[in-house]
mmCIF file of C-alpha atoms in Angstrom:
data_model
loop_
_atom_site.group_PDB
_atom_site.id
_atom_site.type_symbol
_atom_site.label_atom_id
_atom_site.label_comp_id
_atom_site.label_asym_id
_atom_site.label_seq_id
_atom_site.Cartn_x
_atom_site.Cartn_y
_atom_site.Cartn_z
ATOM 1 C CA MET W 15 -8.042 17.992 -16.353
ATOM 2 C CA VAL W 16 -9.987 20.033 -13.832
ATOM 3 C CA ALA W 17 -13.539 20.667 -14.993
ATOM 4 C CA GLY W 18 -13.907 24.246 -16.130
ATOM 5 C CA PHE W 19 -10.169 24.929 -15.934
ATOM 6 C CA PRO W 20 -8.366 24.302 -19.239
ATOM 7 C CA ARG W 21 -4.768 23.289 -18.830
ATOM 8 C CA PRO W 22 -2.557 26.353 -19.369
ATOM 9 C CA ALA W 23 0.466 26.280 -21.603
ATOM 10 C CA SER W 24 3.739 25.490 -19.841
ATOM 11 C CA SER W 25 5.806 28.594 -19.144
ATOM 12 C CA THR W 26 9.140 26.804 -18.778
ATOM 13 C CA SER W 27 10.927 23.671 -19.911
ATOM 14 C CA ARG W 28 13.265 23.410 -16.897
ATOM 15 C CA PRO W 29 13.117 20.229 -14.771
ATOM 16 C CA ARG W 30 10.483 20.530 -12.072
ATOM 17 C CA HIS W 31 10.536 19.385 -8.461
ATOM 18 C CA ILE W 32 7.529 17.932 -6.626
ATOM 19 C CA GLY W 33 7.542 17.118 -2.938
ATOM 20 C CA VAL W 34 5.238 14.477 -1.460
ATOM 21 C CA LEU W 35 4.596 14.370 2.283
ATOM 22 C CA MET W 36 2.891 11.127 3.340
ATOM 23 C CA GLY W 37 1.507 10.700 6.841
ATOM 24 C CA VAL W 38 2.055 6.940 6.853
ATOM 25 C CA ASP W 39 4.941 4.457 6.747
ATOM 26 C CA GLY W 40 6.782 3.793 3.502
ATOM 27 C CA ALA W 41 6.456 0.058 4.159
ATOM 28 C CA ASP W 42 2.667 0.343 3.822
ATOM 29 C CA ALA W 43 1.812 -1.358 0.515
ATOM 30 C CA SER W 44 -1.483 0.496 0.117
ATOM 31 C CA ALA W 45 0.292 3.843 0.583
ATOM 32 C CA GLN W 46 2.919 2.850 -1.966
ATOM 33 C CA ALA W 47 0.082 2.046 -4.374
ATOM 34 C CA ARG W 48 -1.362 5.542 -3.856
ATOM 35 C CA VAL W 49 1.964 7.203 -4.612
ATOM 36 C CA ALA W 50 2.378 4.929 -7.639
ATOM 37 C CA ALA W 51 -1.057 6.019 -8.920
ATOM 38 C CA PHE W 52 -0.004 9.659 -8.496
ATOM 39 C CA ARG W 53 3.247 9.030 -10.410
ATOM 40 C CA GLU W 54 1.474 7.138 -13.189
ATOM 41 C CA ALA W 55 -1.099 9.883 -13.645
ATOM 42 C CA LEU W 56 1.652 12.499 -13.860
ATOM 43 C CA ALA W 57 3.435 10.391 -16.490
ATOM 44 C CA GLU W 58 0.223 10.226 -18.519
ATOM 45 C CA LEU W 59 0.166 14.031 -18.395
ATOM 46 C CA GLY W 60 3.697 14.195 -19.787
ATOM 47 C CA TRP W 61 5.714 14.529 -16.567
ATOM 48 C CA THR W 62 8.371 11.824 -16.665
ATOM 49 C CA GLU W 63 10.774 11.400 -13.785
ATOM 50 C CA GLY W 64 14.315 12.036 -14.980
ATOM 51 C CA PRO W 65 14.037 14.233 -18.062
ATOM 52 C CA ASN W 66 11.673 16.876 -16.717
ATOM 53 C CA LEU W 67 10.672 15.909 -13.193
ATOM 54 C CA ARG W 68 12.001 14.981 -9.758
ATOM 55 C CA ILE W 69 9.619 13.591 -7.142
ATOM 56 C CA ASP W 70 10.791 13.642 -3.526
ATOM 57 C CA VAL W 71 8.622 11.406 -1.320
ATOM 58 C CA ARG W 72 8.881 11.735 2.469
ATOM 59 C CA TRP W 73 7.303 9.097 4.745
ATOM 60 C CA THR W 74 6.465 9.906 8.364
ATOM 61 C CA ALA W 75 4.786 6.800 9.858
ATOM 62 C CA GLY W 76 2.110 8.820 11.645
ATOM 63 C CA ASP W 77 4.679 10.738 13.717
ATOM 64 C CA ILE W 78 3.541 14.370 14.005
ATOM 65 C CA GLN W 79 6.973 15.713 14.980
ATOM 66 C CA ARG W 80 8.506 13.911 12.019
ATOM 67 C CA MET W 81 5.879 15.420 9.726
ATOM 68 C CA ARG W 82 6.875 18.877 10.912
ATOM 69 C CA SER W 83 10.590 18.266 10.365
ATOM 70 C CA GLU W 84 10.036 16.692 6.943
ATOM 71 C CA ALA W 85 7.709 19.559 5.955
ATOM 72 C CA ALA W 86 10.407 22.067 6.895
ATOM 73 C CA ALA W 87 13.018 20.074 4.963
ATOM 74 C CA LEU W 88 10.819 19.940 1.855
ATOM 75 C CA VAL W 89 10.055 23.659 1.992
ATOM 76 C CA ALA W 90 13.773 24.436 2.358
ATOM 77 C CA GLU W 91 14.312 22.801 -1.044
ATOM 78 C CA ALA W 92 11.749 25.165 -2.636
ATOM 79 C CA PRO W 93 9.807 22.602 -4.713
ATOM 80 C CA ASP W 94 7.398 23.753 -7.405
ATOM 81 C CA ALA W 95 4.509 22.034 -5.604
ATOM 82 C CA VAL W 96 3.895 19.640 -2.720
ATOM 83 C CA LEU W 97 1.336 16.853 -2.422
ATOM 84 C CA ALA W 98 0.236 16.479 1.216
ATOM 85 C CA SER W 99 -1.563 13.388 2.478
ATOM 86 C CA GLY W 100 -3.459 13.530 5.770
ATOM 87 C CA THR W 101 -4.436 16.289 8.169
ATOM 88 C CA PRO W 102 -1.189 16.486 10.217
ATOM 89 C CA ALA W 103 0.935 16.589 7.057
ATOM 90 C CA ILE W 104 -1.158 19.410 5.597
ATOM 91 C CA ALA W 105 -1.028 21.348 8.853
ATOM 92 C CA ALA W 106 2.749 20.946 9.013
ATOM 93 C CA LEU W 107 3.206 22.236 5.465
ATOM 94 C CA ARG W 108 0.864 25.182 6.011
ATOM 95 C CA ASP W 109 2.909 26.141 9.053
ATOM 96 C CA ALA W 110 6.083 25.899 6.970
ATOM 97 C CA THR W 111 5.075 27.924 3.890
ATOM 98 C CA THR W 112 2.474 30.383 2.629
ATOM 99 C CA THR W 113 3.885 30.560 -0.896
ATOM 100 C CA ILE W 114 4.776 27.079 -2.187
ATOM 101 C CA PRO W 115 1.672 25.466 -3.773
ATOM 102 C CA ILE W 116 0.197 22.672 -1.660
ATOM 103 C CA VAL W 117 -2.211 20.102 -3.105
ATOM 104 C CA PHE W 118 -3.865 18.129 -0.340
ATOM 105 C CA VAL W 119 -5.628 14.821 -0.051
ATOM 106 C CA THR W 120 -7.513 14.987 3.241
ATOM 107 C CA TYR W 121 -10.252 13.317 5.263
ATOM 108 C CA GLY W 122 -11.734 16.474 6.743
ATOM 109 C CA ASP W 123 -13.358 19.790 5.881
ATOM 110 C CA PRO W 124 -10.695 22.192 4.551
ATOM 111 C CA VAL W 125 -12.898 25.252 5.091
ATOM 112 C CA THR W 126 -13.585 24.492 8.759
ATOM 113 C CA ARG W 127 -9.898 23.785 9.269
ATOM 114 C CA GLY W 128 -9.030 27.183 7.802
ATOM 115 C CA TRP W 129 -6.918 25.785 4.973
ATOM 116 C CA VAL W 130 -9.011 27.456 2.259
ATOM 117 C CA ALA W 131 -11.363 30.446 2.165
ATOM 118 C CA SER W 132 -14.035 28.474 0.309
ATOM 119 C CA LEU W 133 -14.322 25.325 -1.784
ATOM 120 C CA ALA W 134 -14.942 27.292 -4.984
ATOM 121 C CA GLN W 135 -12.224 29.906 -4.407
ATOM 122 C CA PRO W 136 -9.581 28.513 -2.058
ATOM 123 C CA GLY W 137 -7.370 31.602 -2.009
ATOM 124 C CA GLY W 138 -3.793 31.372 -0.803
ATOM 125 C CA ASN W 139 -1.405 28.565 -1.711
ATOM 126 C CA VAL W 140 -3.551 25.534 -0.801
ATOM 127 C CA THR W 141 -6.119 23.463 -2.705
ATOM 128 C CA GLY W 142 -6.852 19.812 -3.311
ATOM 129 C CA LEU W 143 -9.289 16.993 -2.737
ATOM 130 C CA ALA W 144 -11.460 16.245 0.288
ATOM 131 C CA ASN W 145 -12.145 12.530 0.703
ATOM 132 C CA PHE W 146 -15.281 12.685 2.826
ATOM 133 C CA GLU W 147 -18.251 14.896 3.590
ATOM 134 C CA ALA W 148 -19.761 15.057 7.070
ATOM 135 C CA SER W 149 -22.969 13.262 6.067
ATOM 136 C CA ILE W 150 -21.132 10.015 5.322
ATOM 137 C CA GLY W 151 -21.103 9.273 9.050
ATOM 138 C CA SER W 152 -24.761 8.265 8.985
ATOM 139 C CA LYS W 153 -24.058 5.902 6.085
ATOM 140 C CA TRP W 154 -21.348 4.098 8.071
ATOM 141 C CA LEU W 155 -23.724 3.506 10.969
ATOM 142 C CA GLU W 156 -26.580 2.374 8.718
ATOM 143 C CA LEU W 157 -24.318 -0.126 6.949
ATOM 144 C CA LEU W 158 -22.957 -1.409 10.236
ATOM 145 C CA ARG W 159 -26.482 -1.975 11.572
ATOM 146 C CA GLU W 160 -27.435 -3.690 8.293
ATOM 147 C CA ILE W 161 -24.590 -6.203 8.571
ATOM 148 C CA ALA W 162 -24.835 -6.538 12.377
ATOM 149 C CA PRO W 163 -28.496 -5.981 13.354
ATOM 150 C CA HIS W 164 -27.847 -6.847 17.002
ATOM 151 C CA ILE W 165 -25.656 -3.845 17.835
ATOM 152 C CA ALA W 166 -27.015 -1.424 20.425
ATOM 153 C CA ARG W 167 -23.827 0.550 21.087
ATOM 154 C CA VAL W 168 -21.089 1.783 18.776
ATOM 155 C CA ALA W 169 -17.637 3.163 19.544
ATOM 156 C CA LEU W 170 -16.304 5.955 17.331
ATOM 157 C CA LEU W 171 -12.565 5.297 17.236
ATOM 158 C CA SER W 172 -10.062 8.079 16.478
ATOM 159 C CA ASN W 173 -7.011 9.946 17.736
ATOM 160 C CA PRO W 174 -7.957 13.634 18.215
ATOM 161 C CA HIS W 175 -4.296 14.621 17.886
ATOM 162 C CA THR W 176 -4.155 13.443 14.274
ATOM 163 C CA GLU W 177 -7.764 13.821 13.061
ATOM 164 C CA PRO W 178 -10.428 15.578 15.153
ATOM 165 C CA PRO W 179 -13.567 13.413 14.850
ATOM 166 C CA SER W 180 -16.034 16.298 15.068
ATOM 167 C CA LEU W 181 -16.688 16.420 11.301
ATOM 168 C CA PHE W 182 -18.602 13.114 11.386
ATOM 169 C CA ILE W 183 -19.992 13.068 14.928
ATOM 170 C CA LYS W 184 -23.209 15.006 14.235
ATOM 171 C CA SER W 185 -24.398 12.807 11.363
ATOM 172 C CA ILE W 186 -23.448 9.614 13.218
ATOM 173 C CA LYS W 187 -25.265 10.640 16.396
ATOM 174 C CA THR W 188 -28.335 11.736 14.428
ATOM 175 C CA ALA W 189 -28.451 8.330 12.737
ATOM 176 C CA ALA W 190 -27.772 6.602 16.064
ATOM 177 C CA THR W 191 -30.777 8.294 17.671
ATOM 178 C CA ALA W 192 -33.015 7.242 14.780
ATOM 179 C CA LEU W 193 -31.752 3.646 14.998
ATOM 180 C CA GLY W 194 -31.847 3.421 18.782
ATOM 181 C CA ILE W 195 -28.086 2.977 19.068
ATOM 182 C CA GLU W 196 -25.842 4.581 21.675
ATOM 183 C CA ALA W 197 -22.847 6.297 20.024
ATOM 184 C CA LEU W 198 -19.748 6.608 22.221
ATOM 185 C CA THR W 199 -16.549 8.478 21.366
ATOM 186 C CA ALA W 200 -13.394 6.429 21.864
ATOM 187 C CA ASP W 201 -10.253 8.567 21.862
ATOM 188 C CA VAL W 202 -7.125 6.438 21.500
ATOM 189 C CA TYR W 203 -3.431 7.293 21.321
ATOM 190 C CA ASP W 204 -1.606 3.950 21.175
ATOM 191 C CA ASP W 205 -2.117 0.219 20.618
ATOM 192 C CA GLY W 206 -2.923 -0.422 24.275
ATOM 193 C CA GLU W 207 -5.751 2.101 24.242
ATOM 194 C CA ILE W 208 -7.072 0.649 20.981
ATOM 195 C CA SER W 209 -7.235 -2.782 22.627
ATOM 196 C CA GLN W 210 -8.962 -1.404 25.706
ATOM 197 C CA ALA W 211 -11.528 0.602 23.724
ATOM 198 C CA ILE W 212 -12.492 -2.386 21.583
ATOM 199 C CA SER W 213 -12.595 -4.683 24.612
ATOM 200 C CA ASN W 214 -14.932 -2.235 26.343
ATOM 201 C CA ILE W 215 -17.361 -1.963 23.429
ATOM 202 C CA GLY W 216 -17.352 -5.723 22.907
ATOM 203 C CA ARG W 217 -17.931 -6.669 26.547
ATOM 204 C CA ASN W 218 -21.725 -7.142 26.402
ATOM 205 C CA GLY W 219 -21.897 -8.672 22.931
ATOM 206 C CA ASP W 220 -23.990 -5.810 21.552
ATOM 207 C CA GLY W 221 -21.227 -3.411 20.503
ATOM 208 C CA GLY W 222 -19.981 -2.239 17.125
ATOM 209 C CA LEU W 223 -17.103 -0.084 15.948
ATOM 210 C CA ILE W 224 -16.676 2.759 13.474
ATOM 211 C CA ALA W 225 -13.007 3.392 12.775
ATOM 212 C CA LEU W 226 -13.185 7.036 11.709
ATOM 213 C CA PRO W 227 -10.998 8.360 8.864
ATOM 214 C CA ASP W 228 -7.724 9.125 10.606
ATOM 215 C CA ILE W 229 -4.055 8.754 9.710
ATOM 216 C CA PHE W 230 -3.626 7.129 13.139
ATOM 217 C CA ASN W 231 -6.251 4.476 12.380
ATOM 218 C CA THR W 232 -4.665 3.857 8.996
ATOM 219 C CA THR W 233 -1.227 3.419 10.570
ATOM 220 C CA HIS W 234 -2.600 1.174 13.343
ATOM 221 C CA ARG W 235 -5.117 -0.738 11.249
ATOM 222 C CA ALA W 236 -3.516 -4.152 11.880
ATOM 223 C CA THR W 237 -4.112 -3.714 15.628
ATOM 224 C CA ILE W 238 -7.661 -2.413 15.173
ATOM 225 C CA ILE W 239 -8.653 -5.276 12.860
ATOM 226 C CA ALA W 240 -7.020 -7.911 15.097
ATOM 227 C CA GLU W 241 -8.666 -6.568 18.264
ATOM 228 C CA ALA W 242 -12.061 -6.333 16.574
ATOM 229 C CA ALA W 243 -11.726 -10.006 15.587
ATOM 230 C CA ARG W 244 -10.494 -11.045 19.049
ATOM 231 C CA HIS W 245 -13.395 -9.359 20.836
ATOM 232 C CA ARG W 246 -15.912 -10.275 18.116
ATOM 233 C CA VAL W 247 -16.843 -6.653 17.437
ATOM 234 C CA PRO W 248 -18.384 -5.887 14.023
ATOM 235 C CA ALA W 249 -16.548 -2.887 12.577
ATOM 236 C CA ILE W 250 -16.863 -0.589 9.589
ATOM 237 C CA TYR W 251 -13.964 1.282 8.046
ATOM 238 C CA SER W 252 -13.626 4.196 5.657
ATOM 239 C CA LEU W 253 -11.320 2.729 3.006
ATOM 240 C CA ARG W 254 -11.063 -0.474 0.975
ATOM 241 C CA PHE W 255 -7.624 -1.513 2.216
ATOM 242 C CA PHE W 256 -9.075 -2.073 5.711
ATOM 243 C CA ALA W 257 -11.436 -4.722 4.325
ATOM 244 C CA LEU W 258 -8.624 -6.257 2.288
ATOM 245 C CA ALA W 259 -6.610 -6.575 5.501
ATOM 246 C CA GLY W 260 -9.422 -8.451 7.277
ATOM 247 C CA GLY W 261 -11.808 -5.695 8.325
ATOM 248 C CA LEU W 262 -15.497 -6.612 8.146
ATOM 249 C CA ILE W 263 -16.804 -3.878 5.845
ATOM 250 C CA SER W 264 -15.615 -0.601 4.344
ATOM 251 C CA TYR W 265 -17.410 2.270 2.694
ATOM 252 C CA GLY W 266 -15.619 5.223 1.208
ATOM 253 C CA ILE W 267 -13.930 6.772 -1.774
ATOM 254 C CA ASP W 268 -11.740 5.054 -4.358
ATOM 255 C CA ASN W 269 -8.427 6.129 -2.859
ATOM 256 C CA LEU W 270 -6.310 5.446 -5.934
ATOM 257 C CA ASP W 271 -8.655 7.573 -8.033
ATOM 258 C CA VAL W 272 -8.176 10.489 -5.620
ATOM 259 C CA TYR W 273 -4.397 10.398 -6.038
ATOM 260 C CA ARG W 274 -4.738 10.239 -9.802
ATOM 261 C CA ARG W 275 -6.944 13.326 -9.690
ATOM 262 C CA ALA W 276 -4.450 15.061 -7.405
ATOM 263 C CA ALA W 277 -1.891 14.641 -10.189
ATOM 264 C CA SER W 278 -4.078 16.743 -12.493
ATOM 265 C CA TYR W 279 -3.970 19.592 -9.961
ATOM 266 C CA VAL W 280 -0.189 19.385 -9.729
ATOM 267 C CA ASP W 281 -0.048 19.365 -13.537
ATOM 268 C CA HIS W 282 -2.093 22.573 -13.689
ATOM 269 C CA ILE W 283 0.146 24.237 -11.126
ATOM 270 C CA LEU W 284 3.312 23.206 -12.959
ATOM 271 C CA ASN W 285 1.796 24.761 -16.064
ATOM 272 C CA GLY W 286 1.110 28.091 -14.398
ATOM 273 C CA ALA W 287 -2.225 27.794 -12.585
ATOM 274 C CA ARG W 288 -2.591 29.254 -9.098
ATOM 275 C CA PRO W 289 -3.861 27.063 -6.238
ATOM 276 C CA ALA W 290 -6.050 30.008 -5.203
ATOM 277 C CA ASP W 291 -8.071 29.556 -8.415
ATOM 278 C CA LEU W 292 -8.402 25.755 -8.419
ATOM 279 C CA PRO W 293 -11.599 24.710 -6.579
ATOM 280 C CA VAL W 294 -11.427 22.026 -3.920
ATOM 281 C CA GLN W 295 -12.905 18.792 -5.229
ATOM 282 C CA LEU W 296 -15.383 16.792 -3.154
ATOM 283 C CA PRO W 297 -15.760 13.015 -3.422
ATOM 284 C CA SER W 298 -18.054 11.677 -6.125
ATOM 285 C CA LYS W 299 -17.236 7.959 -6.342
ATOM 286 C CA PHE W 300 -17.798 5.599 -3.395
ATOM 287 C CA GLU W 301 -17.311 1.866 -2.945
ATOM 288 C CA CYS W 302 -18.600 -0.677 -0.437
ATOM 289 C CA VAL W 303 -16.404 -3.726 0.230
ATOM 290 C CA ILE W 304 -17.383 -6.690 2.429
ATOM 291 C CA ASN W 305 -14.969 -9.295 3.762
ATOM 292 C CA LEU W 306 -16.995 -12.522 3.661
ATOM 293 C CA THR W 307 -14.453 -14.494 5.689
ATOM 294 C CA THR W 308 -14.658 -12.010 8.553
ATOM 295 C CA ALA W 309 -18.459 -11.911 8.365
ATOM 296 C CA LYS W 310 -18.574 -15.712 8.608
ATOM 297 C CA ALA W 311 -16.192 -15.730 11.574
ATOM 298 C CA LEU W 312 -18.504 -13.301 13.368
ATOM 299 C CA GLY W 313 -21.591 -15.354 12.497
ATOM 300 C CA LEU W 314 -23.082 -12.539 10.416
ATOM 301 C CA VAL W 315 -25.416 -13.018 7.460
ATOM 302 C CA ILE W 316 -24.980 -10.878 4.342
ATOM 303 C CA THR W 317 -28.480 -9.728 3.461
ATOM 304 C CA PRO W 318 -29.702 -9.461 -0.148
ATOM 305 C CA ARG W 319 -29.756 -5.670 0.303
ATOM 306 C CA LEU W 320 -26.069 -5.660 1.290
ATOM 307 C CA ARG W 321 -25.160 -7.903 -1.622
ATOM 308 C CA VAL W 322 -26.754 -5.404 -3.983
ATOM 309 C CA MET W 323 -25.017 -2.470 -2.310
ATOM 310 C CA ALA W 324 -21.552 -4.066 -2.247
ATOM 311 C CA ASN W 325 -19.156 -3.167 -5.040
ATOM 312 C CA GLU W 326 -16.905 -6.018 -3.992
ATOM 313 C CA MET W 327 -17.102 -9.064 -1.721
ATOM 314 C CA ILE W 328 -13.798 -10.680 -0.843
ATOM 315 C CA GLU W 329 -12.752 -13.901 0.886
#
């Protein structure tokens, strides 16, 4: 239930239709887990697939053109609400409809992007959950320096076509100045450019990597993690599944929890609430995960401070 917004009584008993537009590949196990968490939370709220609900999940594998076509196809079916995951998916749905309720799960600032009028009063047909605030950028750099004290340069990896990095740049560069680290943007658009960017930052042995929150980085995480290991570049990531896949360290929200909370917004909408009146939720729960095997391979020591800060250390 959304704080301050009691669940309204259902106005109809007809079967309902929910669309889900995912910016990643359906073969991605972590993405499947997020959709499963969303489904489970809806079931706990009384929405069971079959008797009173149909959920239509569309996977787009990071392809922006495919997101646009799938968004148009979903809107043509006139669902009661759509869950949108990732900036390009949200943008595609907003271009396709101004009336069908959209609940987003996004990395960026929905006000700056123009998706909502304000966090408290979104207005229009869009609301949801923002995964990160701009200030988290400084935390990523501080944690990276803590685990890899030797770094003097850091590459900020993202694809501007899928997630403009500007939200986090200011806080990262402010922290970089304080720590005496040079922060360098690294715009990448394919696996070859990922490899080149990581090779460049790792060339002198004093480089680190921040893989910014980005549907592109999520889709290409196997390449990023492999190249960081090959070039011995300490890297920090924004979500736990990067560390589980071999990334050195992650710091960010509990992603499954976000999708469970998104289900409560869809529930309110199905019961008559307007997206315009449902405030955008900001993240409140963060987790730090360290991959001890990767740290050992890089010759890094986990300090007592990091051990205290870590919610989970995996091997």
